[in-house]
Amino acid sequence: MDIAIVDARGWQNTLDLETGEKASVSGPAVEIVQGVLRRHPYPGDMDRGSNRWVSDTAIDLIEAYNPRFVFLTYAAQYFAGRYVPMTGEERSRMIADAFLEAQRFVDRTGFAAIAVGTGNMTPRKGAIDATAIDGLAICTHWSTRYAGLYDPSPADLALLRSHPHIESIVPREEVMTLFGGTPGQAARVPQYLMLAREGYTFKTAGVLMKTPVMIPSVNSAIPLYAPGRTVEAITGIRAILEEELAEKNVALIFMEGVGCDEFAWPFTPCRNGTRWWHYEPSEAQYLTISSGRHRFLDYPTGYKDFEEEDASKLYPFSGYFKAIPEDTFGSHFPGRSISVGNKSMFMHMVAGADISIECFARNLYNQGTMAVIHRQDKI
Amino acid sequence: MRCNYCERRCRIASGETGFCRMYTVSQGVITERFPHRWSACGTSRMEAFPFYHVFPGSRSLAIGTTSCNFRCRYCSNAYIAKEDPESQQERMYHLAPREVVAMAKKMSCRTIVFNVNEPTVSLPSLMDLAAEAKAAGIPMGCLTNGFMTAESTELMASIFSFFNVSLKGISKTFGREYIGASSLRPVLRNIERLAGIRHVEVTTPVIEGANDTEIDAIADFLGSVDPEIPWHVFRLLPEDEMRDRDYPSIEAIDAALRSARERLPYLYFHNFVGSDWVNTACPACGTVAIERFSLGCGGDKLNRVLGGEGQCPGCGRAIRLFTHSPHAGDEGAVRTWT
C-alpha cells in the first residue's frame, strides 16, 4: 500500500494514497516522515521562505533516511514571477536567490547536482477568449499555451483558425500520430488541441481569475546543468542519471520557470519536446524527464478533467492522476530515493521516489504538507 | 438615492457608487454597473462549495462576479472581493445569461452556484440568469453573507433554490472588528426567513480568539430556527490581513463543538485535509448515511451515499436532501425588483 501522511499543521493523518481511507500503519519510515513534517511547516507558495523549506526539509529527510538519489523542485520563483509584477532587477535577484538555495543544499549534502530549468517566462500580452463559441474550449492545470476544443461548429473553427493569436489547431489524430498511445489514452485527448502564440493565454471555462503577469514562453529548448555531459533532448536526462548514480549520490534539481535566458549555472540546451510540441512546466514535462520518454498522454492538456471527478475516482491527493504513472526514475532505482518540492501535489507521482514530501497547496492556498511513502522496505 | 439591495443601504448620488462599487444611479434608478460580467465560470463538485445536502456528488457550474458588501479581515478571495471592480473588468467573462446556461449544459452541470463573492452586489444579472436557468430546468444556489435587506431576501429566494449562508459571528464586537459591519442581526433575520422557504446550510469560519467563544450562541440560534440546518464549521485559513496569524487548533475547536453536536445532528467541521467530521449521520439512530472526504483547499468530495438517497440505511428515517427541480412546490417565477 502507498501511504500518504498529511500534515494540516497540528493535525496529522495517515491514509491510503489510493483510496484516501485512514490507514493504520507504523514503522521506521512512517516515524521518520511524521517527524520531518512536524518540524517543517510549509510557509506558502508566495512566501520568501518557500524555497528554503525545500532545502531544509530535504536535508532533514536525508539525515534520517540516507538516500542515494534526491529529486528536488524549487518553484517559489515560478509562482512569484507568474503573479507579482516586478522589475528586471527584482526578477534577477529572485532567481539568483533560488540558485543560492539550491547551492546551499548541494554544499550541505555533498550530492552531485544535475539541474534542469523548466523554461523561460515571458510577459503576458493578452488572452484569447474562447468562451462564447458553440463548442467547448478547456484549459487544464495552469496551461496557458494549449487548450482543448470539443464539438466546434464550422463557424467556431473558422473563427478560431483566423484568430491572430492562435498559432494552430491540431486534430486529435495528429496528436496521436505524434505521441502514439492506446485507444483508451486517445479518448482523453481533446478533439482538437489549440496552440496559442507566445505571450498569449487561452480564456476558457475554468480559468482562474488571478491573471498572470508572466507566463511560460514557447520553450523549444531548456537548460541542463550536467558537468561534462550533454543530451540532445530532455528524454536523454534519465540515462545521465543512471550513469552518474553508478558512481555517486545524485540530486536532480528542477528550477521551475527558469529557462536558458536566466539559468545561473553553466548549461547546455536540450530539446524540450518533439516537432511542434513544446512542454510547459507541467506534470508531463516532469514525467518525460523522469521516465526518458514522452508522456503527454498520461495527463493530456485540454482534456475534460471534470468528467473524471466523481466519487469513484481514486488517488484523491494526486490531482487528476487516476493511477501511479509507470516507469518513473525513482520507481526503478534500487537504492534509496526521496523527492521534495514546493510545486504542489504531484511530486509523488512524477518522481517515483521511496519517500516524497510536498506542499499541500492548491491555487496558492496553503493547507500544509503531504508525504507519500511508496517503499518502506528499503529501511 | 438609497440603494436597498443590502443592509448598508448606501446613499448614492447620480453617477456615484456606494460601498460595494457595483451599483450606481442612472436616470434616477439604482443600476448595476457591470451586468453579465463573471469572475468565474467553471465546474465544481457540490461538496466543495460546500453543499453537503444538495444533489450529493453532482457537478455544478460555479460562477461569481466581483466585490462584496463586507470587508472581512480574513477574506480568502480578497483579490476579487476587495479590489476595485472597475479595474477587474478586462479579465472577466462576458457571458449573457443564455451563454452561461449553455456552458452549464455543455459541461453537464446539474446546478449553477454563485460562490466567489457576495451575490447581493449583482442581483439584476442574477435575476436575468435565473430566468434563463429556470427555463432550462437548472436550479441555482449561492453562498452569501446574508447581509441583504428583507426585500432582497425575497428577491434572492426567487432566484436561488438553495443557500449556504455564512454566519460569521453574532456579537457586535466581532462584526465591527472583523467584518466591517455594525450589526449582524440582519443575517440572523435572513437565515430565519430563508430557512422557512428554501434549503439552507450555514457556514461559520472559526478564528481562535475572535469568534470561537460564540460557537455555542450560534448553535443555540440555529437550533431555535431548525435543528436540522446543516452547519459547516470551518477551520479558518489565515489569509489576507490575517495571514500572519497561527492556524487555529483543530483539537480546540473540536472540543468547543461538543455541546453543539448534541443539539445539531448535521454539524460538520472541516476546511482541512482528512477531517474526521464530514460524514452525515442519521439524526435518529446515528448510522452513517453519506460518506465524504475532505481535501481542504482541494474541496471536499463524496465517497458514497449509503442506502437509498435521502434515507437512513439503518432505520429508514429521512435524511435532509435538496434534489428538486428549481423551486419545487413554488410557482417558480423570478421576482422583479420593486
CSV table of N, CA, C and O in Angstrom, one decimal, chain B residues 221-281:
chain,number,residue,atom,x,y,z
B,221,PHE,N,-28.8,29.6,18.3
B,221,PHE,CA,-29.6,30.3,17.3
B,221,PHE,C,-30.1,29.3,16.2
B,221,PHE,O,-31.2,29.2,15.9
B,222,LEU,N,-29.1,28.5,15.7
B,222,LEU,CA,-29.5,27.6,14.6
B,222,LEU,C,-30.5,26.6,15.1
B,222,LEU,O,-31.5,26.2,14.4
B,223,GLY,N,-30.3,26.1,16.3
B,223,GLY,CA,-31.2,25.1,16.9
B,223,GLY,C,-32.6,25.7,17.1
B,223,GLY,O,-33.6,25.0,16.9
B,224,SER,N,-32.7,27.0,17.3
B,224,SER,CA,-34.0,27.6,17.5
B,224,SER,C,-34.7,27.8,16.2
B,224,SER,O,-35.9,27.8,16.1
B,225,VAL,N,-33.9,28.0,15.1
B,225,VAL,CA,-34.5,28.1,13.8
B,225,VAL,C,-34.9,26.8,13.2
B,225,VAL,O,-36.1,26.6,12.8
B,226,ASP,N,-34.0,25.8,13.2
B,226,ASP,CA,-34.2,24.5,12.7
B,226,ASP,C,-33.0,23.6,13.1
B,226,ASP,O,-32.0,23.8,12.5
B,227,PRO,N,-33.2,22.7,14.0
B,227,PRO,CA,-32.0,21.9,14.4
B,227,PRO,C,-31.4,21.1,13.3
B,227,PRO,O,-30.2,20.7,13.4
B,228,GLU,N,-32.1,20.9,12.2
B,228,GLU,CA,-31.6,20.1,11.1
B,228,GLU,C,-31.0,21.0,10.0
B,228,GLU,O,-30.7,20.4,8.9
B,229,ILE,N,-30.7,22.2,10.3
B,229,ILE,CA,-29.9,23.0,9.3
B,229,ILE,C,-28.5,22.4,9.3
B,229,ILE,O,-27.9,22.3,10.4
B,230,PRO,N,-28.0,22.1,8.1
B,230,PRO,CA,-26.6,21.6,8.1
B,230,PRO,C,-25.7,22.8,8.4
B,230,PRO,O,-25.8,23.9,7.8
B,231,TRP,N,-24.8,22.6,9.4
B,231,TRP,CA,-23.9,23.7,9.8
B,231,TRP,C,-22.4,23.2,9.6
B,231,TRP,O,-22.0,22.2,10.1
B,232,HIS,N,-21.7,24.0,8.7
B,232,HIS,CA,-20.3,23.8,8.4
B,232,HIS,C,-19.5,24.7,9.3
B,232,HIS,O,-19.5,25.9,9.0
B,233,VAL,N,-18.7,24.1,10.2
B,233,VAL,CA,-17.8,24.9,10.9
B,233,VAL,C,-16.4,24.8,10.2
B,233,VAL,O,-16.0,23.7,10.0
B,234,PHE,N,-15.9,25.9,9.8
B,234,PHE,CA,-14.6,25.9,9.1
B,234,PHE,C,-13.5,26.3,10.0
B,234,PHE,O,-13.5,27.2,10.8
B,235,ARG,N,-12.4,25.5,9.9
B,235,ARG,CA,-11.1,26.0,10.4
B,235,ARG,C,-10.6,27.1,9.5
B,235,ARG,O,-10.4,26.9,8.3
B,236,LEU,N,-10.5,28.3,10.0
B,236,LEU,CA,-10.1,29.4,9.2
B,236,LEU,C,-8.7,29.2,8.6
B,236,LEU,O,-7.8,28.8,9.4
B,237,LEU,N,-8.6,29.5,7.4
B,237,LEU,CA,-7.2,29.5,6.8
B,237,LEU,C,-6.7,31.0,6.9
B,237,LEU,O,-7.4,31.8,6.3
B,238,PRO,N,-5.7,31.2,7.6
B,238,PRO,CA,-5.3,32.6,7.7
B,238,PRO,C,-4.9,33.3,6.4
B,238,PRO,O,-4.0,32.8,5.8
B,239,GLU,N,-5.7,34.2,6.0
B,239,GLU,CA,-5.4,34.8,4.7
B,239,GLU,C,-5.6,36.4,4.8
B,239,GLU,O,-6.0,36.9,5.8
B,240,ASP,N,-5.2,37.0,3.7
B,240,ASP,CA,-5.4,38.5,3.6
B,240,ASP,C,-4.7,39.2,4.8
B,240,ASP,O,-3.6,39.0,5.1
B,241,GLU,N,-5.5,40.0,5.5
B,241,GLU,CA,-4.9,40.8,6.6
B,241,GLU,C,-4.5,40.0,7.8
B,241,GLU,O,-3.8,40.4,8.7
B,242,MET,N,-4.9,38.7,7.8
B,242,MET,CA,-4.6,37.9,9.0
B,242,MET,C,-3.7,36.7,8.6
B,242,MET,O,-3.6,35.7,9.3
B,243,ARG,N,-3.0,36.9,7.5
B,243,ARG,CA,-2.1,35.8,7.0
B,243,ARG,C,-1.0,35.5,8.0
B,243,ARG,O,-0.4,34.4,7.9
B,244,ASP,N,-0.7,36.4,8.9
B,244,ASP,CA,0.4,36.1,9.9
B,244,ASP,C,-0.1,35.4,11.1
B,244,ASP,O,0.7,35.0,12.0
B,245,ARG,N,-1.4,35.2,11.2
B,245,ARG,CA,-2.0,34.5,12.4
B,245,ARG,C,-1.7,33.0,12.3
B,245,ARG,O,-1.5,32.4,11.3
B,246,ASP,N,-1.7,32.4,13.5
B,246,ASP,CA,-1.5,30.9,13.6
B,246,ASP,C,-2.7,30.2,13.0
B,246,ASP,O,-3.8,30.8,13.0
B,247,TYR,N,-2.5,29.0,12.5
B,247,TYR,CA,-3.6,28.2,12.1
B,247,TYR,C,-4.4,27.8,13.3
B,247,TYR,O,-3.7,27.3,14.3
B,248,PRO,N,-5.7,27.9,13.3
B,248,PRO,CA,-6.4,27.5,14.5
B,248,PRO,C,-6.2,26.1,14.9
B,248,PRO,O,-6.1,25.2,14.0
B,249,SER,N,-6.3,25.8,16.2
B,249,SER,CA,-6.1,24.4,16.7
B,249,SER,C,-7.4,23.6,16.4
B,249,SER,O,-8.5,23.9,16.8
B,250,ILE,N,-7.2,22.5,15.7
B,250,ILE,CA,-8.3,21.6,15.4
B,250,ILE,C,-8.9,21.0,16.6
B,250,ILE,O,-10.1,20.9,16.8
B,251,GLU,N,-8.0,20.6,17.5
B,251,GLU,CA,-8.4,19.9,18.8
B,251,GLU,C,-9.3,20.9,19.6
B,251,GLU,O,-10.3,20.5,20.2
B,252,ALA,N,-8.8,22.2,19.7
B,252,ALA,CA,-9.5,23.1,20.5
B,252,ALA,C,-10.9,23.4,19.9
B,252,ALA,O,-11.9,23.5,20.7
B,253,ILE,N,-11.0,23.5,18.6
B,253,ILE,CA,-12.3,23.8,18.0
B,253,ILE,C,-13.2,22.6,18.2
B,253,ILE,O,-14.4,22.7,18.5
B,254,ASP,N,-12.6,21.4,18.0
B,254,ASP,CA,-13.4,20.2,18.1
B,254,ASP,C,-14.0,20.1,19.5
B,254,ASP,O,-15.2,19.8,19.7
B,255,ALA,N,-13.2,20.5,20.5
B,255,ALA,CA,-13.7,20.4,21.9
B,255,ALA,C,-14.8,21.5,22.1
B,255,ALA,O,-15.8,21.2,22.8
B,256,ALA,N,-14.7,22.6,21.5
B,256,ALA,CA,-15.7,23.7,21.6
B,256,ALA,C,-17.0,23.3,21.0
B,256,ALA,O,-18.0,23.9,21.3
B,257,LEU,N,-17.0,22.3,20.1
B,257,LEU,CA,-18.2,21.9,19.3
B,257,LEU,C,-19.0,20.8,20.0
B,257,LEU,O,-20.0,20.4,19.6
B,258,ARG,N,-18.4,20.3,21.1
B,258,ARG,CA,-19.0,19.1,21.7
B,258,ARG,C,-20.5,19.3,22.1
B,258,ARG,O,-21.3,18.5,21.8
B,259,SER,N,-20.7,20.4,22.8
B,259,SER,CA,-22.1,20.7,23.2
B,259,SER,C,-23.0,20.9,22.0
B,259,SER,O,-24.1,20.3,22.0
B,260,ALA,N,-22.5,21.6,21.0
B,260,ALA,CA,-23.4,21.9,19.9
B,260,ALA,C,-23.8,20.6,19.1
B,260,ALA,O,-24.9,20.4,18.6
B,261,ARG,N,-22.9,19.6,19.1
B,261,ARG,CA,-23.1,18.4,18.4
B,261,ARG,C,-24.3,17.6,19.0
B,261,ARG,O,-25.0,16.9,18.3
B,262,GLU,N,-24.6,17.8,20.3
B,262,GLU,CA,-25.7,17.2,20.9
B,262,GLU,C,-27.0,17.7,20.4
B,262,GLU,O,-28.1,17.1,20.5
B,263,ARG,N,-27.0,19.0,20.0
B,263,ARG,CA,-28.2,19.7,19.6
B,263,ARG,C,-28.4,19.7,18.1
B,263,ARG,O,-29.6,19.8,17.6
B,264,LEU,N,-27.3,19.7,17.3
B,264,LEU,CA,-27.4,19.9,15.8
B,264,LEU,C,-26.9,18.6,15.2
B,264,LEU,O,-25.7,18.4,15.1
B,265,PRO,N,-27.7,17.8,14.6
B,265,PRO,CA,-27.3,16.5,14.1
B,265,PRO,C,-26.4,16.6,12.8
B,265,PRO,O,-25.6,15.8,12.6
B,266,TYR,N,-26.6,17.7,12.1
B,266,TYR,CA,-25.9,17.8,10.8
B,266,TYR,C,-24.8,18.9,11.0
B,266,TYR,O,-24.7,19.9,10.3
B,267,LEU,N,-23.9,18.7,12.0
B,267,LEU,CA,-22.8,19.6,12.2
B,267,LEU,C,-21.5,19.0,11.7
B,267,LEU,O,-21.1,17.9,12.0
B,268,TYR,N,-20.8,19.8,10.8
B,268,TYR,CA,-19.6,19.4,10.2
B,268,TYR,C,-18.5,20.3,10.5
B,268,TYR,O,-18.7,21.5,10.7
B,269,PHE,N,-17.3,19.8,10.6
B,269,PHE,CA,-16.1,20.6,11.0
B,269,PHE,C,-15.0,20.2,9.9
B,269,PHE,O,-14.5,19.1,9.9
B,270,HIS,N,-14.7,21.2,9.1
B,270,HIS,CA,-13.8,20.8,8.0
B,270,HIS,C,-13.0,22.1,7.5
B,270,HIS,O,-12.8,23.0,8.3
B,271,ASN,N,-12.6,22.1,6.3
B,271,ASN,CA,-11.7,23.0,5.6
B,271,ASN,C,-10.2,22.7,6.0
B,271,ASN,O,-9.4,23.6,6.1
B,272,PHE,N,-10.0,21.4,6.3
B,272,PHE,CA,-8.6,20.9,6.4
B,272,PHE,C,-8.6,19.5,6.0
B,272,PHE,O,-9.6,18.8,6.0
B,273,VAL,N,-7.4,19.1,5.5
B,273,VAL,CA,-7.3,17.8,4.9
B,273,VAL,C,-7.6,16.6,5.8
B,273,VAL,O,-7.0,16.6,6.9
B,274,GLY,N,-8.4,15.7,5.5
B,274,GLY,CA,-8.6,14.5,6.3
B,274,GLY,C,-9.4,14.7,7.5
B,274,GLY,O,-9.3,13.9,8.5
B,275,SER,N,-10.3,15.7,7.5
B,275,SER,CA,-11.2,15.9,8.6
B,275,SER,C,-12.0,14.6,9.0
B,275,SER,O,-12.4,13.9,8.1
B,276,ASP,N,-12.2,14.4,10.3
B,276,ASP,CA,-13.0,13.3,10.7
B,276,ASP,C,-14.5,13.6,10.8
B,276,ASP,O,-15.3,12.8,11.2
B,277,TRP,N,-14.8,14.9,10.5
B,277,TRP,CA,-16.2,15.3,10.8
B,277,TRP,C,-16.9,15.8,9.5
B,277,TRP,O,-17.5,16.9,9.5
B,278,VAL,N,-16.9,14.9,8.5
B,278,VAL,CA,-17.6,15.3,7.2
B,278,VAL,C,-18.7,14.4,6.8
B,278,VAL,O,-19.3,14.6,5.8
B,279,ASN,N,-18.9,13.3,7.6
B,279,ASN,CA,-20.0,12.4,7.2
B,279,ASN,C,-21.3,12.8,7.7
B,279,ASN,O,-21.4,13.5,8.8
B,280,THR,N,-22.4,12.4,7.1
B,280,THR,CA,-23.7,12.7,7.5
B,280,THR,C,-24.2,11.4,8.3
B,280,THR,O,-24.3,10.3,7.7
B,281,ALA,N,-24.6,11.6,9.5
B,281,ALA,CA,-25.2,10.5,10.3
B,281,ALA,C,-26.6,10.8,10.5
B,281,ALA,O,-27.1,11.9,10.5
